[in-house]
Tab-separated table of C-alpha atoms and ligand atoms in Angstrom:
chain	number	residue	atom	x	y	z
A	1	MET	CA	6.633	13.073	15.308
A	2	ALA	CA	6.164	11.467	11.848
A	3	LEU	CA	6.188	8.005	11.606
A	4	LEU	CA	7.654	7.731	7.856
A	5	GLU	CA	9.316	10.671	6.184
A	6	SER	CA	10.742	10.958	3.066
A	7	LYS	CA	12.833	14.000	2.343
A	8	ASN	CA	13.956	14.981	-1.190
A	9	VAL	CA	14.122	11.532	-2.137
A	10	SER	CA	15.421	11.112	-5.778
A	11	PHE	CA	16.114	7.623	-7.440
A	12	HIS	CA	17.686	6.767	-10.873
A	13	TYR	CA	17.718	3.340	-12.441
A	14	PRO	CA	20.709	2.327	-14.005
A	15	ASP	CA	20.704	3.356	-17.837
A	16	GLU	CA	17.290	5.105	-17.672
A	17	PRO	CA	17.113	8.649	-19.201
A	18	HIS	CA	15.099	10.083	-16.447
A	19	PRO	CA	14.770	9.648	-12.855
A	20	ALA	CA	12.025	7.493	-11.472
A	21	LEU	CA	11.536	9.671	-8.230
A	22	ASP	CA	12.774	13.288	-8.338
A	23	ASN	CA	13.140	15.150	-5.109
A	24	VAL	CA	10.123	13.384	-3.226
A	25	SER	CA	9.053	14.518	0.272
A	26	PHE	CA	6.138	13.533	2.230
A	27	CYS	CA	5.284	12.520	5.981
A	28	VAL	CA	3.406	9.706	7.187
A	29	ASN	CA	1.904	9.807	10.663
A	30	GLU	CA	0.804	6.732	12.559
A	31	GLY	CA	-2.504	5.427	11.834
A	32	ASP	CA	-2.428	7.326	8.239
A	33	PHE	CA	-4.542	5.628	5.446
A	34	ILE	CA	-2.728	6.928	2.189
A	35	VAL	CA	-3.506	6.389	-1.333
A	36	LEU	CA	-0.857	6.984	-3.716
A	37	CYS	CA	-2.043	7.558	-7.410
A	38	GLY	CA	-0.535	8.548	-10.580
A	39	ALA	CA	-0.596	7.085	-14.169
A	40	SER	CA	1.438	3.901	-14.787
A	41	GLY	CA	5.294	4.487	-14.714
A	42	SER	CA	4.828	7.448	-12.555
A	43	GLY	CA	7.149	6.181	-9.606
A	44	LYS	CA	4.519	4.636	-7.266
A	45	SER	CA	6.119	1.236	-7.007
A	46	THR	CA	9.673	2.646	-6.677
A	47	LEU	CA	8.563	4.555	-4.018
A	48	LEU	CA	6.912	1.950	-2.029
A	49	ARG	CA	10.081	-0.217	-2.686
A	50	LEU	CA	12.199	2.291	-1.199
A	51	LEU	CA	10.267	2.060	2.061
A	52	LYS	CA	10.779	-1.587	2.405
A	53	LYS	CA	14.784	-2.333	2.199
A	54	GLU	CA	14.429	-5.987	1.548
A	55	VAL	CA	12.640	-5.079	-1.778
A	56	SER	CA	14.444	-1.777	-2.539
A	57	PRO	CA	15.481	-1.337	-6.317
A	58	HIS	CA	19.443	-1.039	-7.071
A	59	GLY	CA	20.027	2.352	-8.653
A	60	ARG	CA	21.423	5.887	-7.841
A	61	PHE	CA	19.765	7.048	-4.600
A	62	SER	CA	19.858	10.442	-2.948
A	63	GLY	CA	17.920	12.074	-0.052
A	64	ASP	CA	16.484	10.491	3.197
A	65	ILE	CA	14.207	8.111	4.435
A	66	TYR	CA	13.624	8.118	8.208
A	67	TYR	CA	11.370	5.357	9.839
A	68	ASN	CA	10.748	6.236	13.477
A	69	ASP	CA	12.961	9.064	13.338
A	70	GLN	CA	16.033	6.593	12.192
A	71	PRO	CA	17.309	6.365	8.590
A	72	ILE	CA	15.497	3.434	7.239
A	73	PHE	CA	18.394	1.665	5.555
A	74	LYS	CA	20.055	1.343	8.652
A	75	LEU	CA	16.926	-0.188	10.416
A	76	ASP	CA	17.566	-3.501	12.362
A	77	SER	CA	16.649	-6.043	9.544
A	78	GLU	CA	14.360	-7.775	12.030
A	79	VAL	CA	12.450	-4.565	12.915
A	80	ALA	CA	12.164	-3.803	9.305
A	81	ALA	CA	10.856	-7.389	8.393
A	82	LYS	CA	8.340	-7.158	11.102
A	83	GLU	CA	7.057	-3.714	11.222
A	84	LEU	CA	6.820	-2.929	7.564
A	85	GLY	CA	4.683	-5.318	5.661
A	86	ILE	CA	4.118	-5.399	1.619
A	87	VAL	CA	1.915	-6.842	-0.429
A	88	PHE	CA	2.307	-7.049	-4.008
A	89	GLN	CA	-0.129	-7.154	-7.053
A	90	ASP	CA	0.281	-10.858	-7.670
A	91	PRO	CA	-0.924	-13.235	-4.990
A	92	GLU	CA	0.383	-16.284	-6.686
A	93	ASN	CA	3.933	-15.195	-5.968
A	94	GLN	CA	3.547	-14.317	-2.315
A	95	LEU	CA	2.076	-17.444	-0.956
A	96	VAL	CA	5.016	-19.880	-0.165
A	97	MET	CA	3.242	-22.799	1.806
A	98	ASP	CA	0.687	-25.528	0.383
A	99	GLN	CA	-2.020	-25.263	2.813
A	100	VAL	CA	-3.834	-22.158	4.094
A	101	MET	CA	-3.294	-22.882	7.933
A	102	GLU	CA	0.521	-23.507	7.008
A	103	GLU	CA	0.812	-20.282	5.204
A	104	LEU	CA	-0.732	-18.388	8.003
A	105	ILE	CA	1.651	-19.567	10.744
A	106	PHE	CA	4.649	-19.713	8.419
A	107	GLY	CA	5.889	-16.107	9.008
A	108	MET	CA	4.963	-16.087	12.708
A	109	GLU	CA	7.054	-19.267	13.194
A	110	ASN	CA	10.155	-17.524	11.374
A	111	MET	CA	9.630	-14.415	14.012
A	112	GLY	CA	9.836	-16.860	17.169
A	113	PHE	CA	6.650	-16.282	18.703
A	114	SER	CA	5.645	-19.180	21.126
A	115	THR	CA	3.043	-21.822	19.822
A	116	GLU	CA	0.514	-20.758	22.476
A	117	TYR	CA	0.819	-17.035	21.411
A	118	MET	CA	0.502	-18.216	17.792
A	119	ARG	CA	-2.305	-20.371	17.982
A	120	LYS	CA	-4.269	-17.666	19.784
A	121	LYS	CA	-3.275	-15.007	17.177
A	122	VAL	CA	-4.240	-17.319	14.493
A	123	ALA	CA	-7.586	-18.162	15.958
A	124	GLU	CA	-8.242	-14.311	16.199
A	125	MET	CA	-7.025	-13.563	12.543
A	126	ILE	CA	-9.321	-16.505	11.155
A	127	HIS	CA	-12.253	-15.106	12.812
A	128	PHE	CA	-11.353	-11.249	11.849
A	129	PHE	CA	-10.849	-12.690	8.127
A	130	GLY	CA	-13.763	-14.802	8.038
A	131	LEU	CA	-11.477	-17.264	6.932
A	132	ASP	CA	-12.810	-20.720	8.907
A	133	ASP	CA	-13.974	-22.394	5.626
A	134	LEU	CA	-10.653	-21.912	3.824
A	135	LEU	CA	-8.280	-23.256	6.447
A	136	GLU	CA	-8.042	-26.922	5.407
A	137	LYS	CA	-7.748	-25.728	1.753
A	138	LYS	CA	-4.460	-25.985	-0.351
A	139	THR	CA	-3.323	-22.398	-1.190
A	140	TYR	CA	-3.616	-23.290	-5.065
A	141	GLU	CA	-7.376	-24.008	-4.576
A	142	LEU	CA	-8.063	-20.509	-3.785
A	143	SER	CA	-9.749	-17.655	-5.874
A	144	GLY	CA	-7.237	-14.737	-6.357
A	145	GLY	CA	-9.298	-12.667	-4.006
A	146	GLN	CA	-9.020	-15.619	-1.360
A	147	LYS	CA	-5.253	-15.820	-1.868
A	148	GLN	CA	-4.622	-12.079	-1.540
A	149	LEU	CA	-6.807	-12.218	1.675
A	150	VAL	CA	-4.643	-15.064	2.820
A	151	ASN	CA	-1.774	-13.037	2.121
A	152	LEU	CA	-2.899	-10.156	3.926
A	153	ALA	CA	-3.898	-12.334	7.186
A	154	SER	CA	-0.395	-13.703	7.046
A	155	ILE	CA	1.325	-10.464	7.243
A	156	LEU	CA	-1.148	-8.771	9.832
A	157	LEU	CA	-0.217	-11.702	12.222
A	158	LEU	CA	3.357	-10.463	12.378
A	159	GLU	CA	1.902	-7.279	13.849
A	160	PRO	CA	3.278	-4.757	11.188
A	161	ARG	CA	2.872	-1.079	12.121
A	162	VAL	CA	2.942	-0.003	8.533
A	163	LEU	CA	1.421	-1.831	5.737
A	164	LEU	CA	2.630	-1.187	1.899
A	165	LEU	CA	0.477	-2.155	-0.933
A	166	ASP	CA	1.664	-1.958	-4.579
A	167	GLU	CA	-1.862	-2.305	-6.720
A	168	PRO	CA	-2.913	-5.240	-4.553
A	169	THR	CA	-6.603	-5.742	-6.230
A	170	ALA	CA	-4.974	-5.331	-9.790
A	171	GLN	CA	-5.750	-8.827	-10.688
A	172	LEU	CA	-8.892	-9.123	-8.609
A	173	ASP	CA	-12.495	-9.052	-9.643
A	174	PRO	CA	-14.458	-6.097	-8.542
A	175	VAL	CA	-16.271	-7.699	-5.550
A	176	ALA	CA	-13.051	-9.407	-4.086
A	177	ALA	CA	-11.032	-5.981	-4.717
A	178	LYS	CA	-14.244	-4.135	-2.686
A	179	GLU	CA	-13.863	-6.964	-0.007
A	180	PHE	CA	-9.963	-6.422	0.124
A	181	ILE	CA	-10.156	-2.812	0.337
A	182	GLY	CA	-12.892	-3.068	3.039
A	183	MET	CA	-10.341	-5.342	5.261
A	184	LEU	CA	-7.649	-2.770	5.008
A	185	HIS	CA	-9.965	-0.265	6.217
A	186	ARG	CA	-10.685	-2.354	9.273
A	187	MET	CA	-7.216	-3.199	9.939
A	188	ASN	CA	-6.652	0.621	9.760
A	189	GLU	CA	-9.517	1.382	12.107
A	190	GLU	CA	-9.215	-1.160	14.449
A	191	PHE	CA	-5.744	-1.991	15.036
A	192	GLY	CA	-4.376	1.444	14.084
A	193	ILE	CA	-2.205	-0.096	11.251
A	194	THR	CA	-0.790	2.731	9.019
A	195	VAL	CA	-1.795	1.993	5.240
A	196	ILE	CA	0.011	3.360	2.004
A	197	ILE	CA	-1.629	1.775	-1.012
A	198	ALA	CA	-0.640	2.591	-4.687
A	199	GLU	CA	-4.056	1.811	-6.466
A	200	HIS	CA	-6.240	2.398	-9.203
A	201	ARG	CA	-9.314	1.946	-7.538
A	202	LEU	CA	-9.813	5.260	-6.395
A	203	GLU	CA	-13.468	5.044	-6.332
A	204	GLU	CA	-13.176	3.014	-3.011
A	205	LEU	CA	-10.135	4.443	-1.898
A	206	PHE	CA	-11.174	7.826	-1.781
A	207	ALA	CA	-13.896	7.094	0.351
A	208	LEU	CA	-11.569	5.990	2.929
A	209	ALA	CA	-8.260	7.385	2.539
A	210	ASP	CA	-7.079	10.307	5.029
A	211	ARG	CA	-4.905	11.433	2.211
A	212	ALA	CA	-3.989	11.155	-1.408
A	213	ILE	CA	-0.613	11.723	-2.781
A	214	ILE	CA	-0.629	12.172	-6.720
A	215	ILE	CA	2.515	11.419	-8.264
A	216	ASP	CA	3.630	12.340	-11.791
A	217	ARG	CA	6.708	11.422	-13.614
A	218	GLY	CA	8.655	10.919	-10.117
A	219	ASN	CA	7.225	14.382	-8.584
A	220	VAL	CA	4.612	14.597	-5.868
A	221	ILE	CA	2.352	17.352	-7.427
A	222	TYR	CA	-0.239	17.120	-4.778
A	223	ASP	CA	-0.579	15.769	-1.370
A	224	SER	CA	-3.881	16.362	0.505
A	225	THR	CA	-7.185	14.736	1.534
A	226	PRO	CA	-9.153	12.986	-1.239
A	227	ARG	CA	-11.829	15.636	-1.060
A	228	ASN	CA	-9.414	18.486	-1.766
A	229	VAL	CA	-7.721	16.695	-4.283
A	230	THR	CA	-11.099	15.988	-6.180
A	231	LEU	CA	-12.106	19.548	-5.486
A	232	GLN	CA	-9.081	20.808	-7.260
A	233	ILE	CA	-9.888	18.565	-10.358
A	234	GLY	CA	-13.629	18.501	-10.411
A	235	LYS	CA	-15.588	21.417	-9.982
A	236	ASN	CA	-18.861	20.139	-8.517
A	237	ALA	CA	-17.444	17.829	-5.837
A	238	GLU	CA	-19.155	19.420	-2.921
A	239	ASN	CA	-21.497	16.603	-2.387
A	240	ASN	CA	-20.828	12.989	-0.926
A	241	LEU	CA	-17.628	11.916	-2.619
A	242	TYR	CA	-18.378	8.259	-2.838
A	243	SER	CA	-21.360	8.903	-5.255
A	244	TYR	CA	-19.090	11.670	-6.999
A	245	LEU	CA	-16.261	9.774	-7.854
A	246	PRO	CA	-17.381	7.528	-10.818
A	247	SER	CA	-17.991	10.901	-12.443
A	248	PRO	CA	-15.680	12.359	-15.153
A	249	ALA	CA	-13.572	13.833	-12.369
A	250	ILE	CA	-12.186	10.593	-11.278
A	251	LEU	CA	-11.522	9.473	-14.671
A	252	TYR	CA	-9.807	12.551	-15.428
A	253	LEU	CA	-7.466	11.894	-12.186
A	254	GLU	CA	-6.540	8.524	-13.336
A	255	HIS	CA	-5.894	9.181	-16.982
A	256	SER	CA	-5.134	12.715	-17.572
A	257	LEU	CA	-1.846	12.623	-15.431
A	258	ASN	CA	-0.270	11.746	-18.645
A	259	ILE	CA	0.642	15.307	-18.988
A	260	GLN	CA	-0.472	16.840	-22.075
A	261	ASN	CA	1.358	19.829	-23.791
A	262	GLY	CA	3.653	20.189	-21.061
A	263	GLU	CA	0.923	21.322	-18.495
A	264	LEU	CA	0.353	20.083	-15.168
A	265	PRO	CA	-3.592	19.523	-14.640
A	266	LEU	CA	-2.859	20.460	-10.857
A	267	THR	CA	-0.872	23.121	-9.809
A	268	VAL	CA	-1.935	23.928	-6.246
A	269	LYS	CA	-0.592	22.428	-3.199
A	270	GLU	CA	-2.412	22.728	-0.194
B	301	LIG	P1	4.456	3.072	-11.362
B	301	LIG	O1	4.658	1.870	-10.060
B	301	LIG	O2	3.832	4.065	-10.859
B	301	LIG	O3	3.697	2.301	-12.556
B	301	LIG	P2	7.663	2.505	-11.409
B	301	LIG	O4	7.899	2.924	-10.195
B	301	LIG	O5	7.286	0.987	-11.710
B	301	LIG	O6	5.953	3.121	-11.905
B	301	LIG	O7	8.284	3.151	-12.439
B	301	LIG	C1	8.708	4.456	-12.338
B	301	LIG	C2	9.958	4.585	-13.751
B	301	LIG	O8	10.893	3.463	-13.467
B	301	LIG	C3	9.087	4.245	-15.000
B	301	LIG	O9	9.520	5.163	-16.064
B	301	LIG	C4	9.794	2.777	-15.164
B	301	LIG	O10	10.009	2.574	-16.435
B	301	LIG	C5	10.987	2.879	-14.440
B	301	LIG	N1	11.213	1.638	-14.030
B	301	LIG	C6	10.714	0.694	-12.857
B	301	LIG	N2	11.206	-0.120	-12.604
B	301	LIG	C7	12.672	-0.410	-13.356
B	301	LIG	C8	13.458	-1.247	-13.338
B	301	LIG	N3	13.656	-2.327	-12.966
B	301	LIG	N4	14.460	-0.761	-14.320
B	301	LIG	C9	14.580	0.254	-14.899
B	301	LIG	N5	13.687	1.280	-14.833
B	301	LIG	C10	12.527	0.783	-14.258
């Protein structure tokens, strides 16, 4: 059974001439690590937001989204808030407390965990994220990368099953971005958290993800392993993907999804 399923989902923002999503279908199994790729404006953010009802956009929606076999919009709010975490691009807007320690326990307090349990979980998380040196700091003193890690840690403390991320490293420097993505990988591997991430840093993510879903102008045009996607695009991707990816094939992937002359660069869906 799929944990998340999108069936023929279309979405139209009011007064927009074209749909932001057009008949999008895909399945996500528990523990999957999925990267959503596509040019800016292709619909990645709209899709992620539709999976999290508190931040779903307003507009004309058709199709079905199921979480755990239930229509996602009918999901109990507390279950949705706890089980589906979301991380956005700008870490500034997501931190709500003045101090790192307060930030880490804020969400847990609202979920009604016991004090003893919270202490134990926070200690585990601080260790996992290596946040010891930051605990007493004010959140405004942190770098962008540190803010995004604290943000991730505070969401992880709520014990989500699914983590949705909308270009979370867009404002981070390359070193911080790599650290952040490495942490996501560990969360996926060690806690089995399902990850769906929209990102442009495909170089790192293609080495980790189970699947890449390529979206073009609101359509899923490719849904396969990163290897298959890359093979489809580049001719010589037989070797180690990680070393291969900075090559022109990946640039092609990132930039050429702006369709030229009405031609799709990818036509085969395996
Ligand atoms: P991506 O995340 O891939 O950049 P988006 O989901 O943000 O793509 O956008 C998909 C399409 O929907 C684009 O054409 C964009 O202009 C449009 N769009 C996004 N947000 C809004 C909005 N709030 N109102 C109207 N149109 C929007």
